[in-house]
Amino acid sequence: MLLALNPSADLAKLVQSGDMRRLVRALPRYDDVQLAAQLDNLEAAEQDAVLQHLPGERRPQVLSHMRYEVAAKIIERLAPQEAAGLLDNLESDDAADILGRIDEDKLRQILARFDAADAHALEELLAYPEHSAGGIMSPSFFAVHQDVTIAEATRLIQTAEELPQHVQYVYVVDEHDRLVGVIGLRDLVLSKPDQPIHSVMATELVTVTADTDQEKVAECASRYDLVAIPVVDDQRRLLGVVTIDDIVDVLREEATEDILRMAGAGDMLIDAREFGASFRARVPWLGAAAFGGLLVASSLQGYEDALRSMPALALFMPVVAGMGGNVGTQSSTIVVRGLAVGYVETTRIGRLVLREVALGASLGMIYGIAIALVSPLLGTTGGDPLGLGLTITLGTMGSMVIAAAVGTFVPLIMHRLNIDPAIATGPFVTTAVDILGLLLYFWLATVLLSVTALPP
Amino acid sequence: MLLALNPSADLAKLVQSGDMRRLVRALPRYDDVQLAAQLDNLEAAEQDAVLQHLPGERRPQVLSHMRYEVAAKIIERLAPQEAAGLLDNLESDDAADILGRIDEDKLRQILARFDAADAHALEELLAYPEHSAGGIMSPSFFAVHQDVTIAEATRLIQTAEELPQHVQYVYVVDEHDRLVGVIGLRDLVLSKPDQPIHSVMATELVTVTADTDQEKVAECASRYDLVAIPVVDDQRRLLGVVTIDDIVDVLREEATEDILRMAGAGDMLIDAREFGASFRARVPWLGAAAFGGLLVASSLQGYEDALRSMPALALFMPVVAGMGGNVGTQSSTIVVRGLAVGYVETTRIGRLVLREVALGASLGMIYGIAIALVSPLLGTTGGDPLGLGLTITLGTMGSMVIAAAVGTFVPLIMHRLNIDPAIATGPFVTTAVDILGLLLYFWLATVLLSVTALPP
C-alpha cells in the first residue's frame, strides 16, 4: 500500500553520502513513480548514479514517469546504443515525447540504433507538431474488423502480440480500415460471445484529427468523460489514440501555461538550473511593461506643476493606480480562465461586462471613500484635506471602473482576434489602467484642488 | 462523428424564437454533452423549456454533464418528486455533487422521495467534506473474493445487477472485505480462465482514504497513470472509487482556484448573473490592497519636500514600482505553480532563490538603464538629467532585486506555514515591493540629487 509520494528516506542524501551499497539496498523501497519524482530534482551526476545502480528492467519504467525534459537530458548523456536500448522499452508515445526534446544530432544517432520500422514510426510521431493530437497520441491501439464476433474479438485480444498497456476500448474498422465503431472492454465482457461486434459497438464516436490542438483534445475528453480518444486521418482511418494519462498531462500543462503567461513568466516551468531560458522567457513581458511605464511617465508630464504645489498627490498615486490594477487583473483573470474552461461564451458577454463594471464601481466607491477617510490621519501636508479626499475617492473609483472595463474587454478582443488572451493581457491592461487612472486622478486634482496643470 | 462542441445551430436562438416544434426537431441534432454545454449558458426559463421538451430518458444524461451549480439550480426549481425521479437515474456521485449544492430544506424534501437505502447512501456521500476523496468518490465498484477464478470473476461481472458504468478494474477483497488486490479488465481478458484471481492480481496498490484532499488524489492518479483510485477506511475496507472523469474535473477546478486566488478573484468562476457572490469574493483582497496602498502613502510622507523640489520624481514612481511588481509577480507565480504541481521541492530552494534574485538583478540592470536612457527624451523638468537617470536606473534595479527576493520567499514561507500560497501572496508581495522599492528610489534621490527629505 503506497500513499506518500515522498517517502521519508531521502534519496538525495543517500546518493550524496556516496555509500552505493546502502543506495542499492534502498532502491527497492521506492516504486517507479516515487523514484522518478525524486530523480527529477537531483543533479545530473546523482541521477546517473541512481540509474546505474537500478536494475535494468526498472529503468524504462522510471524514465517514463520522469518529467520529459529531465529524461531527455539523461538520454542525451548516454551513449546512443544505450539510449536506444532504454527507449525501445518505453511506450512509443513516451519515447517520442522524450526524443522530441533532445538535440538534433544526438536524435539521429539514437534513431539509427533502432530497427528500421521502429525508427520510422518514431520519426512519424516526431513530425507532428508538439501540441497537437498527433504529438501526444500513441500509435498503438487495438482494432478488429466489424464482421468478427465478440468471441473472436476476445480471442484476438488474448493472442495479440503487442497489446497496448492501457487498452480500454476495442476499435472497430471496415474493409478500408476506416473507423466505424468502438466497444469498451466492459461491454465486450458483458456481451454474448456469438454476437457480431458491429451489432453491439457504439457508432456515435468522438474523434479528433492529428492536427487538432491538444487543448481541444483535452476539452473533448473531459466533456465526454472518455479515457481515450481516437485520432483519424481525412479518410477516417485510425492513426493512433490519445489516452487519458496524456490528457491529464495536457490539462496540467495548459493550466501552468495560462498561469505563467498571465504573469509574463514564460510558457512552462523552467528548471532552476537554467538561467538563460528563464531570462529569455521573462525579457519580453518586462520590456512591454517598461515601455508602458515610460508611456505613463510621459502622459503625466503636464502635471508637474500640480505636483510641485501639492506633493501629497504623489503619495496616493500608488494606491489609486494599484486599486485599478488589482480590479483590472481580477476582471481579466476571470475572463481568461473563463474562456479557457468554456465558462465564458463569446456570444453572451454583455452580462459579464455589466457585472464587472458594476463591481468596479461599487468596490471603487467603498474603497475610494475608505482610503480618503483614512488619508488625513497620515498627516500629509496639502492644506485642503476635503479636496484631496474627494480627489482620492473619485480617482480611485474612476480608476477601478476604467480598470474593470479594460480588464474585461481586452482579453475578449484578443480572443476574438485569435491571440491567446493569457499572453498579451497583463502589460496592456496594467499600462492602460495606469495611464487612464492617473490621468483622471490628476485631472480631478486640477478641478477640485487649487493646483494648476499644463495641458498634457 | 461528432467533433464540434458548439454546433452551428444556436440553441439559445431557437428557444428564444418560441417555436417549440422547431426546438423539438432540433434537439436530436445535439448529443447529451453538447446540449449540456449549451444549457449551462441559458437563462433559467430557457433551460426549463428545453428540458421539458427533451425526451425523458435523455434528461438525466444531459443533467449529469452540466456544471453542478447550474444543474443544482434546475433541480431546485423542480417539484421534489420530479427532482428525485431525475436524480435517481444519475450515478450516485454525480447526484451527490448536485445535491450538495442545493438548499438544505429542498434537499430534505428531495431525499424523502428516494427509497430509504438510496437516500441513506446519498446522505453518506453528502457527509464527506466537499474537497475530499469521499466527496468525489463513487460508492459503486465491482469487487470479488480473492479465491474466485478468472472465469468466475468474469461470470460475476456478466451477471452483476448494477455494474458501474466506468468499471475499469476489478477489486479483490479478503474474507474481512479488506482490499488485497486489483486486476484491470484488460488483464482479466488476457488471463487463463481457471487461474485463481489472487495469482494474477496486482498487490501493490495505490489507495487513498475518504479524508484525503482531492488535490492529493488527483496528484496520485496523474503520477501513477491510473484511471481509478480506490478509497479505503482504516481497516482497508473499500468505501468507493474515485474515477478519472472526476479527477479531470478536480485538476481543472484546482487550476482555476489557483489562477483566481492569485488575482484575489475568489475560489471559483462565478456565474455572471450573481453579483453578490462576486462582490463578496473580491472584497477581502481589495481591502488588503487598499490597506497596503495607505501604508505606501504613509511610508513615503517624508519625501514631500523632495517631490516639491523635483516633481519629475513622481512621474517615474509607476515604472519603478511597476517593474518591481512585475518581477515579484513572475517569481511568486513560478513558486506558487511550482509548488502546486510538485516542480518546486521545499527541500531544495537555494538554487531557485539564487536564480530569481540573479534574474531580478540582471533584468533590473537592463531595464533600469533602458528607462533612464529614454527618460530625458520625455523632456521632464528637473535640471539634473544625469542624477535623475541614475536614480531611476538604481531605483528600478533595486526594486526588481527586492521584488524577486520577496516574490520567491513569501510563497515558500506561506507554504511552510500551511497557508495556501496562492491566497495570500499577491497583496503582500505588491505592498512590500511598493514600499521597499519606492523608499529605495526616494532615498537614492536624496543622495544623488539636490533634493531634501524629512526623516521618514
mmCIF file of C-alpha atoms in Angstrom, chain B residues 113-345:
data_model
loop_
_atom_site.group_PDB
_atom_site.id
_atom_site.type_symbol
_atom_site.label_atom_id
_atom_site.label_comp_id
_atom_site.label_asym_id
_atom_site.label_seq_id
_atom_site.Cartn_x
_atom_site.Cartn_y
_atom_site.Cartn_z
ATOM 1 C CA ARG B 113 -38.734 10.861 -2.155
ATOM 2 C CA PHE B 114 -35.879 8.355 -2.599
ATOM 3 C CA ASP B 115 -36.232 4.841 -1.269
ATOM 4 C CA ALA B 116 -34.620 4.569 2.156
ATOM 5 C CA ALA B 117 -31.443 2.751 1.097
ATOM 6 C CA ASP B 118 -30.655 5.162 -1.753
ATOM 7 C CA ALA B 119 -31.373 8.179 0.446
ATOM 8 C CA HIS B 120 -29.057 6.779 3.102
ATOM 9 C CA ALA B 121 -26.277 6.179 0.562
ATOM 10 C CA LEU B 122 -26.613 9.742 -0.749
ATOM 11 C CA GLU B 123 -26.605 11.174 2.771
ATOM 12 C CA GLU B 124 -23.401 9.298 3.499
ATOM 13 C CA LEU B 125 -21.763 10.766 0.388
ATOM 14 C CA LEU B 126 -23.011 14.248 1.272
ATOM 15 C CA ALA B 127 -21.471 13.938 4.747
ATOM 16 C CA TYR B 128 -17.907 13.872 3.366
ATOM 17 C CA PRO B 129 -16.124 17.219 3.039
ATOM 18 C CA GLU B 130 -16.598 18.693 -0.433
ATOM 19 C CA HIS B 131 -12.957 18.645 -1.491
ATOM 20 C CA SER B 132 -12.054 15.232 -0.077
ATOM 21 C CA ALA B 133 -11.761 11.835 -1.769
ATOM 22 C CA GLY B 134 -15.029 10.901 -0.010
ATOM 23 C CA GLY B 135 -16.715 13.937 -1.530
ATOM 24 C CA ILE B 136 -15.863 12.974 -5.105
ATOM 25 C CA MET B 137 -15.858 9.168 -4.941
ATOM 26 C CA SER B 138 -18.483 6.897 -6.375
ATOM 27 C CA PRO B 139 -19.725 4.320 -3.879
ATOM 28 C CA SER B 140 -20.318 1.767 -6.619
ATOM 29 C CA PHE B 141 -17.468 -0.511 -7.617
ATOM 30 C CA PHE B 142 -17.019 -4.125 -8.561
ATOM 31 C CA ALA B 143 -15.222 -6.400 -6.088
ATOM 32 C CA VAL B 144 -14.759 -10.171 -5.869
ATOM 33 C CA HIS B 145 -13.295 -12.504 -3.276
ATOM 34 C CA GLN B 146 -9.643 -13.440 -3.711
ATOM 35 C CA ASP B 147 -10.383 -17.163 -4.046
ATOM 36 C CA VAL B 148 -12.533 -16.917 -7.181
ATOM 37 C CA THR B 149 -11.068 -17.881 -10.543
ATOM 38 C CA ILE B 150 -10.790 -15.606 -13.561
ATOM 39 C CA ALA B 151 -13.729 -17.436 -15.168
ATOM 40 C CA GLU B 152 -15.871 -16.981 -12.057
ATOM 41 C CA ALA B 153 -14.964 -13.297 -11.832
ATOM 42 C CA THR B 154 -15.935 -12.845 -15.478
ATOM 43 C CA ARG B 155 -19.253 -14.583 -14.883
ATOM 44 C CA LEU B 156 -19.870 -12.382 -11.842
ATOM 45 C CA ILE B 157 -19.348 -9.310 -13.990
ATOM 46 C CA GLN B 158 -21.731 -10.618 -16.614
ATOM 47 C CA THR B 159 -24.455 -11.327 -14.087
ATOM 48 C CA ALA B 160 -23.934 -8.260 -11.874
ATOM 49 C CA GLU B 161 -27.163 -6.431 -11.310
ATOM 50 C CA GLU B 162 -25.780 -2.909 -11.239
ATOM 51 C CA LEU B 163 -22.365 -2.647 -12.818
ATOM 52 C CA PRO B 164 -20.787 0.795 -12.514
ATOM 53 C CA GLN B 165 -20.692 2.469 -15.908
ATOM 54 C CA HIS B 166 -16.999 3.248 -15.870
ATOM 55 C CA VAL B 167 -15.721 -0.027 -14.431
ATOM 56 C CA GLN B 168 -12.074 -0.459 -15.450
ATOM 57 C CA TYR B 169 -10.753 -2.509 -12.578
ATOM 58 C CA VAL B 170 -11.993 -5.500 -10.625
ATOM 59 C CA TYR B 171 -11.078 -5.079 -6.959
ATOM 60 C CA VAL B 172 -10.171 -8.162 -4.944
ATOM 61 C CA VAL B 173 -11.022 -8.468 -1.238
ATOM 62 C CA ASP B 174 -10.377 -10.998 1.534
ATOM 63 C CA GLU B 175 -12.912 -12.566 3.888
ATOM 64 C CA HIS B 176 -12.993 -9.397 6.003
ATOM 65 C CA ASP B 177 -13.810 -7.307 2.919
ATOM 66 C CA ARG B 178 -10.355 -5.786 3.037
ATOM 67 C CA LEU B 179 -8.843 -4.729 -0.260
ATOM 68 C CA VAL B 180 -5.961 -7.042 -1.160
ATOM 69 C CA GLY B 181 -5.504 -6.571 -4.888
ATOM 70 C CA VAL B 182 -6.722 -5.268 -8.197
ATOM 71 C CA ILE B 183 -6.893 -6.500 -11.762
ATOM 72 C CA GLY B 184 -7.633 -4.450 -14.847
ATOM 73 C CA LEU B 185 -10.272 -5.639 -17.318
ATOM 74 C CA ARG B 186 -7.516 -5.976 -19.931
ATOM 75 C CA ASP B 187 -5.578 -8.416 -17.755
ATOM 76 C CA LEU B 188 -8.780 -10.225 -16.838
ATOM 77 C CA VAL B 189 -9.429 -10.848 -20.528
ATOM 78 C CA LEU B 190 -5.805 -11.891 -21.051
ATOM 79 C CA SER B 191 -5.611 -14.328 -18.117
ATOM 80 C CA LYS B 192 -6.320 -18.063 -18.239
ATOM 81 C CA PRO B 193 -9.902 -18.724 -17.091
ATOM 82 C CA ASP B 194 -9.052 -21.375 -14.491
ATOM 83 C CA GLN B 195 -6.452 -19.336 -12.617
ATOM 84 C CA PRO B 196 -7.391 -18.044 -9.161
ATOM 85 C CA ILE B 197 -7.661 -14.264 -9.320
ATOM 86 C CA HIS B 198 -5.199 -13.739 -6.450
ATOM 87 C CA SER B 199 -2.433 -15.293 -8.557
ATOM 88 C CA VAL B 200 -2.743 -12.674 -11.301
ATOM 89 C CA MET B 201 -3.921 -9.581 -9.440
ATOM 90 C CA ALA B 202 -1.621 -6.658 -8.685
ATOM 91 C CA THR B 203 -0.964 -6.340 -4.968
ATOM 92 C CA GLU B 204 0.982 -3.075 -4.988
ATOM 93 C CA LEU B 205 -1.948 -0.741 -4.644
ATOM 94 C CA VAL B 206 -2.279 2.993 -4.609
ATOM 95 C CA THR B 207 -5.139 3.820 -2.232
ATOM 96 C CA VAL B 208 -6.455 6.918 -0.523
ATOM 97 C CA THR B 209 -8.709 7.423 2.497
ATOM 98 C CA ALA B 210 -12.023 9.280 2.462
ATOM 99 C CA ASP B 211 -10.486 12.387 4.021
ATOM 100 C CA THR B 212 -7.583 12.644 1.573
ATOM 101 C CA ASP B 213 -7.643 16.061 -0.095
ATOM 102 C CA GLN B 214 -8.920 15.857 -3.672
ATOM 103 C CA GLU B 215 -5.779 17.625 -4.895
ATOM 104 C CA LYS B 216 -3.659 14.777 -3.460
ATOM 105 C CA VAL B 217 -5.940 12.207 -5.105
ATOM 106 C CA ALA B 218 -5.515 13.903 -8.473
ATOM 107 C CA GLU B 219 -1.765 14.128 -7.965
ATOM 108 C CA CYS B 220 -1.647 10.357 -7.250
ATOM 109 C CA ALA B 221 -3.763 9.442 -10.264
ATOM 110 C CA SER B 222 -1.733 11.626 -12.559
ATOM 111 C CA ARG B 223 1.630 10.371 -11.273
ATOM 112 C CA TYR B 224 0.616 6.713 -11.387
ATOM 113 C CA ASP B 225 -1.370 6.962 -14.643
ATOM 114 C CA LEU B 226 -4.442 5.423 -13.003
ATOM 115 C CA VAL B 227 -7.989 5.647 -14.320
ATOM 116 C CA ALA B 228 -9.478 4.951 -10.879
ATOM 117 C CA ILE B 229 -8.240 5.104 -7.295
ATOM 118 C CA PRO B 230 -9.845 3.040 -4.516
ATOM 119 C CA VAL B 231 -10.892 4.797 -1.318
ATOM 120 C CA VAL B 232 -10.480 2.663 1.821
ATOM 121 C CA ASP B 233 -11.243 3.045 5.517
ATOM 122 C CA ASP B 234 -8.743 2.470 8.325
ATOM 123 C CA GLN B 235 -9.402 -1.284 8.120
ATOM 124 C CA ARG B 236 -8.563 -1.166 4.382
ATOM 125 C CA ARG B 237 -12.180 -1.932 3.522
ATOM 126 C CA LEU B 238 -13.294 -0.454 0.206
ATOM 127 C CA LEU B 239 -15.613 2.559 0.553
ATOM 128 C CA GLY B 240 -15.698 3.659 -3.047
ATOM 129 C CA VAL B 241 -13.709 4.608 -6.094
ATOM 130 C CA VAL B 242 -12.588 7.963 -7.471
ATOM 131 C CA THR B 243 -12.760 7.700 -11.252
ATOM 132 C CA ILE B 244 -10.667 9.544 -13.806
ATOM 133 C CA ASP B 245 -13.510 11.777 -15.016
ATOM 134 C CA ASP B 246 -13.780 13.208 -11.513
ATOM 135 C CA ILE B 247 -10.002 13.534 -11.310
ATOM 136 C CA VAL B 248 -10.007 15.507 -14.556
ATOM 137 C CA ASP B 249 -12.661 17.791 -13.044
ATOM 138 C CA VAL B 250 -10.549 18.223 -9.917
ATOM 139 C CA LEU B 251 -7.470 19.158 -11.935
ATOM 140 C CA ARG B 252 -9.388 21.835 -13.811
ATOM 141 C CA GLU B 253 -11.062 23.086 -10.642
ATOM 142 C CA GLU B 254 -7.816 23.305 -8.688
ATOM 143 C CA ALA B 255 -6.059 25.115 -11.543
ATOM 144 C CA THR B 256 -8.946 27.582 -11.753
ATOM 145 C CA GLU B 257 -8.790 28.055 -7.991
ATOM 146 C CA ASP B 258 -5.061 28.814 -8.085
ATOM 147 C CA ILE B 259 -5.379 31.225 -11.009
ATOM 148 C CA LEU B 260 -8.259 33.135 -9.431
ATOM 149 C CA ARG B 261 -6.743 33.164 -5.958
ATOM 150 C CA MET B 262 -3.521 34.683 -7.232
ATOM 151 C CA ALA B 263 -5.548 37.595 -8.589
ATOM 152 C CA GLY B 264 -7.711 37.748 -5.456
ATOM 153 C CA ALA B 265 -10.750 36.957 -7.575
ATOM 154 C CA GLY B 266 -12.228 34.227 -5.378
ATOM 155 C CA ASP B 267 -12.034 30.423 -5.482
ATOM 156 C CA MET B 268 -14.183 29.564 -8.469
ATOM 157 C CA LEU B 269 -15.730 31.092 -11.555
ATOM 158 C CA ILE B 270 -18.998 32.744 -10.595
ATOM 159 C CA ASP B 271 -21.963 32.987 -12.920
ATOM 160 C CA ALA B 272 -22.228 36.459 -14.444
ATOM 161 C CA ARG B 273 -25.765 36.700 -13.047
ATOM 162 C CA GLU B 274 -24.538 36.518 -9.436
ATOM 163 C CA PHE B 275 -23.430 39.962 -8.394
ATOM 164 C CA GLY B 276 -23.392 39.403 -4.625
ATOM 165 C CA ALA B 277 -21.189 36.331 -4.694
ATOM 166 C CA SER B 278 -18.674 38.053 -6.988
ATOM 167 C CA PHE B 279 -18.675 41.090 -4.748
ATOM 168 C CA ARG B 280 -18.012 39.066 -1.613
ATOM 169 C CA ALA B 281 -15.261 37.061 -3.330
ATOM 170 C CA ARG B 282 -13.332 40.182 -4.257
ATOM 171 C CA VAL B 283 -13.829 42.477 -1.264
ATOM 172 C CA PRO B 284 -11.136 40.978 1.025
ATOM 173 C CA TRP B 285 -8.275 41.094 -1.462
ATOM 174 C CA LEU B 286 -9.051 44.666 -2.447
ATOM 175 C CA GLY B 287 -9.277 45.610 1.218
ATOM 176 C CA ALA B 288 -5.811 44.205 1.796
ATOM 177 C CA ALA B 289 -4.588 46.106 -1.265
ATOM 178 C CA ALA B 290 -6.178 49.368 -0.051
ATOM 179 C CA PHE B 291 -4.564 48.950 3.345
ATOM 180 C CA GLY B 292 -1.250 48.256 1.598
ATOM 181 C CA GLY B 293 -1.678 51.352 -0.576
ATOM 182 C CA LEU B 294 -2.223 53.511 2.520
ATOM 183 C CA LEU B 295 0.903 52.034 4.069
ATOM 184 C CA VAL B 296 2.786 53.025 0.922
ATOM 185 C CA ALA B 297 1.419 56.582 1.090
ATOM 186 C CA SER B 298 2.284 56.798 4.761
ATOM 187 C CA SER B 299 5.809 55.449 4.360
ATOM 188 C CA LEU B 300 6.621 57.955 1.608
ATOM 189 C CA GLN B 301 5.468 61.038 3.544
ATOM 190 C CA GLY B 302 8.973 62.114 4.431
ATOM 191 C CA TYR B 303 9.647 62.784 0.787
ATOM 192 C CA GLU B 304 7.095 65.538 0.142
ATOM 193 C CA ASP B 305 9.856 68.148 0.083
ATOM 194 C CA ALA B 306 11.849 66.095 -2.364
ATOM 195 C CA LEU B 307 8.790 65.917 -4.596
ATOM 196 C CA ARG B 308 8.208 69.636 -4.271
ATOM 197 C CA SER B 309 11.696 70.442 -5.478
ATOM 198 C CA MET B 310 11.715 67.781 -8.205
ATOM 199 C CA PRO B 311 8.172 66.760 -9.197
ATOM 200 C CA ALA B 312 9.575 64.698 -12.110
ATOM 201 C CA LEU B 313 10.399 62.078 -9.477
ATOM 202 C CA ALA B 314 6.683 61.350 -9.205
ATOM 203 C CA LEU B 315 6.369 60.635 -12.900
ATOM 204 C CA PHE B 316 8.698 57.649 -12.608
ATOM 205 C CA MET B 317 7.124 56.200 -9.471
ATOM 206 C CA PRO B 318 4.755 53.986 -11.510
ATOM 207 C CA VAL B 319 7.535 52.499 -13.629
ATOM 208 C CA VAL B 320 9.928 51.911 -10.700
ATOM 209 C CA ALA B 321 7.246 50.291 -8.554
ATOM 210 C CA GLY B 322 5.644 48.588 -11.576
ATOM 211 C CA MET B 323 8.815 46.896 -12.784
ATOM 212 C CA GLY B 324 9.370 45.602 -9.263
ATOM 213 C CA GLY B 325 5.774 44.448 -9.025
ATOM 214 C CA ASN B 326 6.067 42.640 -12.340
ATOM 215 C CA VAL B 327 9.211 40.730 -11.410
ATOM 216 C CA GLY B 328 7.763 39.953 -7.986
ATOM 217 C CA THR B 329 4.605 38.565 -9.582
ATOM 218 C CA GLN B 330 6.650 36.474 -12.002
ATOM 219 C CA SER B 331 8.703 34.995 -9.170
ATOM 220 C CA SER B 332 5.751 34.307 -6.920
ATOM 221 C CA THR B 333 3.717 32.813 -9.793
ATOM 222 C CA ILE B 334 6.559 30.434 -10.615
ATOM 223 C CA VAL B 335 6.842 29.367 -6.982
ATOM 224 C CA VAL B 336 3.065 29.013 -6.423
ATOM 225 C CA ARG B 337 2.538 26.931 -9.568
ATOM 226 C CA GLY B 338 5.774 25.013 -8.988
ATOM 227 C CA LEU B 339 4.579 24.028 -5.503
ATOM 228 C CA ALA B 340 1.144 23.047 -6.862
ATOM 229 C CA VAL B 341 2.494 20.640 -9.494
ATOM 230 C CA GLY B 342 5.403 19.349 -7.422
ATOM 231 C CA TYR B 343 8.011 21.124 -9.508
ATOM 232 C CA VAL B 344 9.393 23.140 -6.614
ATOM 233 C CA GLU B 345 10.691 20.992 -3.775
#
